[in-house]
mmCIF file of C-alpha atoms in Angstrom:
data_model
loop_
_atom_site.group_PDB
_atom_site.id
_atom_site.type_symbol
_atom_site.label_atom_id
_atom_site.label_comp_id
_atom_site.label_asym_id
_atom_site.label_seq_id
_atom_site.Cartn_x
_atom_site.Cartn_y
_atom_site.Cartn_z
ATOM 1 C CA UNK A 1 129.680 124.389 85.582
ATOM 2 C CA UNK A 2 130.499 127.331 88.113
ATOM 3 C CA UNK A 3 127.032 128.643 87.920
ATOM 4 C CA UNK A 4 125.988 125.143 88.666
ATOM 5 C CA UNK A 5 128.249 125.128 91.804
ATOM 6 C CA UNK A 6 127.143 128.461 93.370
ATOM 7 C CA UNK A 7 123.537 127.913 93.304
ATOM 8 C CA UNK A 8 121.503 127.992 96.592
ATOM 9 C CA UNK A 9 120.525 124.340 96.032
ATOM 10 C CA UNK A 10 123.554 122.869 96.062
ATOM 11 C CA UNK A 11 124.021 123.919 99.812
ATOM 12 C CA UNK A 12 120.496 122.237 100.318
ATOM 13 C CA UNK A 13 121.816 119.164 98.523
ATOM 14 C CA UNK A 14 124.666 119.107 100.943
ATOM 15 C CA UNK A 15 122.624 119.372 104.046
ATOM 16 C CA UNK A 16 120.224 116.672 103.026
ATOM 17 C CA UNK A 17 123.007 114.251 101.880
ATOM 18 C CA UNK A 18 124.931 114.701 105.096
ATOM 19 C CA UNK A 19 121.485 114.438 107.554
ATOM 20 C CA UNK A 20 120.763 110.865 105.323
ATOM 21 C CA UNK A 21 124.631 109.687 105.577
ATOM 22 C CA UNK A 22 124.357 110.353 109.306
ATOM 23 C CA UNK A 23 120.801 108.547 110.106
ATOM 24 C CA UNK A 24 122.267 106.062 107.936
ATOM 25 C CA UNK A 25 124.854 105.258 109.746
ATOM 26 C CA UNK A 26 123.977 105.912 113.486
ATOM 27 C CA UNK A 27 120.174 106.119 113.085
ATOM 28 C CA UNK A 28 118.306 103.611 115.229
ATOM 29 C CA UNK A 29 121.477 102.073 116.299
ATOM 30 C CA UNK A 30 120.699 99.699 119.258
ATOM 31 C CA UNK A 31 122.511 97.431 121.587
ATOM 32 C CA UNK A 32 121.824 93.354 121.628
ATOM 33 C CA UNK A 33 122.834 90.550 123.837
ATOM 34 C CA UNK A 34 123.485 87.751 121.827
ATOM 35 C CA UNK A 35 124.761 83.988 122.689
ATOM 36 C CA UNK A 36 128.569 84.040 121.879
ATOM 37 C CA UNK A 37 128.947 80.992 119.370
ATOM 38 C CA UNK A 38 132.768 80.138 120.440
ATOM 39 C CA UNK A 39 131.926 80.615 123.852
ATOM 40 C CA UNK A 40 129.287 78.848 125.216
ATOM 41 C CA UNK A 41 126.942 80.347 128.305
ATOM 42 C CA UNK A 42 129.006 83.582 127.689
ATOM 43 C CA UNK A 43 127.196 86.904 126.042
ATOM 44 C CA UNK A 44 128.239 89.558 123.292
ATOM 45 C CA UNK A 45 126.951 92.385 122.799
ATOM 46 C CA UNK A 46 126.514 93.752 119.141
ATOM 47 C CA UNK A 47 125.443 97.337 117.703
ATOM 48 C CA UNK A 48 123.019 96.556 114.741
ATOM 49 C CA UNK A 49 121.883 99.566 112.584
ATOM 50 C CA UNK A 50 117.702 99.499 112.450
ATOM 51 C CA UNK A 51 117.741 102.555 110.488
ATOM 52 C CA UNK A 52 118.548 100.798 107.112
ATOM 53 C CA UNK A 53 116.159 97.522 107.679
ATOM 54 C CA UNK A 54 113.070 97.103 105.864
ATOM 55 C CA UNK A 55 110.136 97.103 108.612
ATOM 56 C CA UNK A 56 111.253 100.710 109.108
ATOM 57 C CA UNK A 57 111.783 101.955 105.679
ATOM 58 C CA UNK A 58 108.457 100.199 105.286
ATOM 59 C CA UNK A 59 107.501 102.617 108.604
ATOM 60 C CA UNK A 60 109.016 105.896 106.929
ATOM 61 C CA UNK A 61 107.634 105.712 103.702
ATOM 62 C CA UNK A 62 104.094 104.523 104.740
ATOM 63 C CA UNK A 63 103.918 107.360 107.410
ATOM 64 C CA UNK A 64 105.387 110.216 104.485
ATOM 65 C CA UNK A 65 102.994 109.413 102.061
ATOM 66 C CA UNK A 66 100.061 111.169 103.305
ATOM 67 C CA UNK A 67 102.396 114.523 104.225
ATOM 68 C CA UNK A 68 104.277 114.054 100.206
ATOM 69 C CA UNK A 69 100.596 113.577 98.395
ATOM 70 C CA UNK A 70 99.864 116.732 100.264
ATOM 71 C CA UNK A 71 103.162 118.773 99.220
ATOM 72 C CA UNK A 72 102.369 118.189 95.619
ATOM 73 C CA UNK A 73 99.374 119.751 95.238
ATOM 74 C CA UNK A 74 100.559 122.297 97.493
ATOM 75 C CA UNK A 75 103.603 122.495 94.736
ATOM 76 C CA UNK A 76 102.041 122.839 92.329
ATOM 77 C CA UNK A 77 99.743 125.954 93.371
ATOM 78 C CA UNK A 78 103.112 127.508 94.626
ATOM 79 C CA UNK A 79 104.162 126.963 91.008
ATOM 80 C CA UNK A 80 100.932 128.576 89.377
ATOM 81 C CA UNK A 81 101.811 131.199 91.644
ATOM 82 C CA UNK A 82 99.270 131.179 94.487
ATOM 83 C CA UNK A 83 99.436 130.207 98.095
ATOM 84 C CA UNK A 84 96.898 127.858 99.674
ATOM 85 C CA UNK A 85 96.989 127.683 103.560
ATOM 86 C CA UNK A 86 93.795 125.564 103.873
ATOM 87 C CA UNK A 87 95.475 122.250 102.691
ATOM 88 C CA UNK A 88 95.185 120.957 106.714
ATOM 89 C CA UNK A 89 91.915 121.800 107.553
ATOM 90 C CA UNK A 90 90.641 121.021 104.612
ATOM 91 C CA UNK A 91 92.517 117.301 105.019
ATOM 92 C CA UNK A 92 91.143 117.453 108.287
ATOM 93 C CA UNK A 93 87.783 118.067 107.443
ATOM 94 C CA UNK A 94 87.206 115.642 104.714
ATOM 95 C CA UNK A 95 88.842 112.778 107.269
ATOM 96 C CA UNK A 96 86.257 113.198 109.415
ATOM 97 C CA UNK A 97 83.648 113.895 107.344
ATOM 98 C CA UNK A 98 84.424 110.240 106.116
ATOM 99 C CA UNK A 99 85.060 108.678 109.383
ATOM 100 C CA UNK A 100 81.666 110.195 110.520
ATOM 101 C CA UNK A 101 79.905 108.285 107.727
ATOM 102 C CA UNK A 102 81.592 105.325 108.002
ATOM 103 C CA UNK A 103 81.240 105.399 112.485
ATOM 104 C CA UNK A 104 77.238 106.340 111.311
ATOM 105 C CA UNK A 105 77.501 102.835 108.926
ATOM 106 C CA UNK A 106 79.799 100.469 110.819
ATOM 107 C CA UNK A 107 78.734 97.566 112.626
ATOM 108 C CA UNK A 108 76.844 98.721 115.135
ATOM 109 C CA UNK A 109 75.578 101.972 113.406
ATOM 110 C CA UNK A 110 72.287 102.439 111.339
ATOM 111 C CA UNK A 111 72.946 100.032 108.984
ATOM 112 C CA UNK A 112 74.057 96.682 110.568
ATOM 113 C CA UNK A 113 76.663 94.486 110.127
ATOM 114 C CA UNK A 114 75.528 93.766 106.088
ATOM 115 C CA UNK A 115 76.868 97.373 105.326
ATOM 116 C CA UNK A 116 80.627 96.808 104.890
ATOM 117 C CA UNK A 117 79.863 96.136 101.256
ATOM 118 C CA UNK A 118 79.511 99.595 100.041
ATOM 119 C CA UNK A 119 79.691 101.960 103.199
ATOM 120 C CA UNK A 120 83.699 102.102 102.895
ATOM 121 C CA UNK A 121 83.758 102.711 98.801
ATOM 122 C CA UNK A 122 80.660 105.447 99.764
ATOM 123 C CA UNK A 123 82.689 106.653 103.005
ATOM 124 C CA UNK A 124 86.179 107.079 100.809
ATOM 125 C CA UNK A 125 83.715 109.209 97.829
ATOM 126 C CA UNK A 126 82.407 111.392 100.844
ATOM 127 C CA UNK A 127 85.964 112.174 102.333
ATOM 128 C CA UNK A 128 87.288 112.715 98.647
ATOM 129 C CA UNK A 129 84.227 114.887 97.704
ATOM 130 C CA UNK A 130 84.366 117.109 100.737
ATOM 131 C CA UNK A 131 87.963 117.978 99.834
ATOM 132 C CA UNK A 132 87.295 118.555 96.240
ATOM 133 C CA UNK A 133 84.183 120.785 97.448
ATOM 134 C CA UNK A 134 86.305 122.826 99.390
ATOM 135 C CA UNK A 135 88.939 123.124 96.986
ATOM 136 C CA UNK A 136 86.276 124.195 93.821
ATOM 137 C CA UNK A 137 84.943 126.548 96.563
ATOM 138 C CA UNK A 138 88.447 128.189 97.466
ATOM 139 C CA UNK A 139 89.134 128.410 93.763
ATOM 140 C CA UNK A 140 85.576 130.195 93.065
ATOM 141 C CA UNK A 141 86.350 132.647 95.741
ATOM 142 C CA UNK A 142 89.956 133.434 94.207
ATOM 143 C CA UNK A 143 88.707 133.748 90.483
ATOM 144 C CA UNK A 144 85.272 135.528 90.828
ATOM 145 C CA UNK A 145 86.089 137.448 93.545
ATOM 146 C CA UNK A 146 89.449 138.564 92.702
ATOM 147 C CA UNK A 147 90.789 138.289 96.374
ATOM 148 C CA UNK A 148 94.671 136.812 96.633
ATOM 149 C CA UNK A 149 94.781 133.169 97.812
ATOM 150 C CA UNK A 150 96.540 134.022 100.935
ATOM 151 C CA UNK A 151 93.130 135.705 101.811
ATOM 152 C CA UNK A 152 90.829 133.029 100.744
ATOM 153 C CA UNK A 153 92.519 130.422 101.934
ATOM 154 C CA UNK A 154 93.109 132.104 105.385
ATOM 155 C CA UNK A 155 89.321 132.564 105.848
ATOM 156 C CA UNK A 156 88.194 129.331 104.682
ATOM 157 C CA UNK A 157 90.953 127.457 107.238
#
């Protein structure tokens, strides 16, 4: 149990449970004007806590999810024991590699209106298959030419 208590991560625990107590509690704390019930034509003013309410927990998670899909491939390449500092341009250049397709397919682009049927399934394959391209290319580069990640990665960003 003592090596358990004097472990680095247990100060990182600490932190992290004290920053979520705190947005908790005062996070997104606003100010309303309410009618008063027992007085009428008179006005109260209430704190109410928006940090804790749905919509935005909704809002959090929704806008995390991209960065957390993200950390856990990075994770696990950090586990294997390499580095990969591409991860953001690579993102970066399969979104727009599939946004490209999909602006060259939309509505008004080479294909009409009557493409919305298989342009966005096609668009999401492109943007998945330029990452996955990138990715078998970075790993290539690492295994056959026996440079470190950190190198690779660096020159393919």
């Amino acid at each position: 149990m003592s090596r358990l208590i004097r472990a680095k991560e247990v100060g990182l625990i600490g932190v992290i449970l004290v920053l979520g107590i705190l947005l908790a509690s005062l996070g997104g704390t606003v100010r309303r004007r309410l009618p008063d019930p027992n007085h009428p034509g008179d006005v109260r003013v209430v704190q109410v806590n928006k940090f804790l309410q749905s919509p935005n927990l909704d809002n959090v998670i929704k806008n995390c999810s991209w960065t957390a899909i993200m950390a856990v491939g990075a994770t696990i390449v950090i586990i294997t024991g390499g580095i990969d500092l591409s991860v953001g341009a690579v993102y970066c250049l399969a979104a727009v590699s599939g946004a490209m397709f999909l602006r060259w397919c939309g509505p008004n682009g080479a294909f009409g209106a009557n493409s919305p049927g298989w342009s966005v399934p096609l668009g999401l394959l492109i943007t998945v298959g330029v990452g996955t391209l990138c990715g078998v290319a970075n790993g290539l580069m690492v295994v056959l030419l026996r440079v470190h990640p950190f190198i690779i990665t660096l020159g393919t960003m």
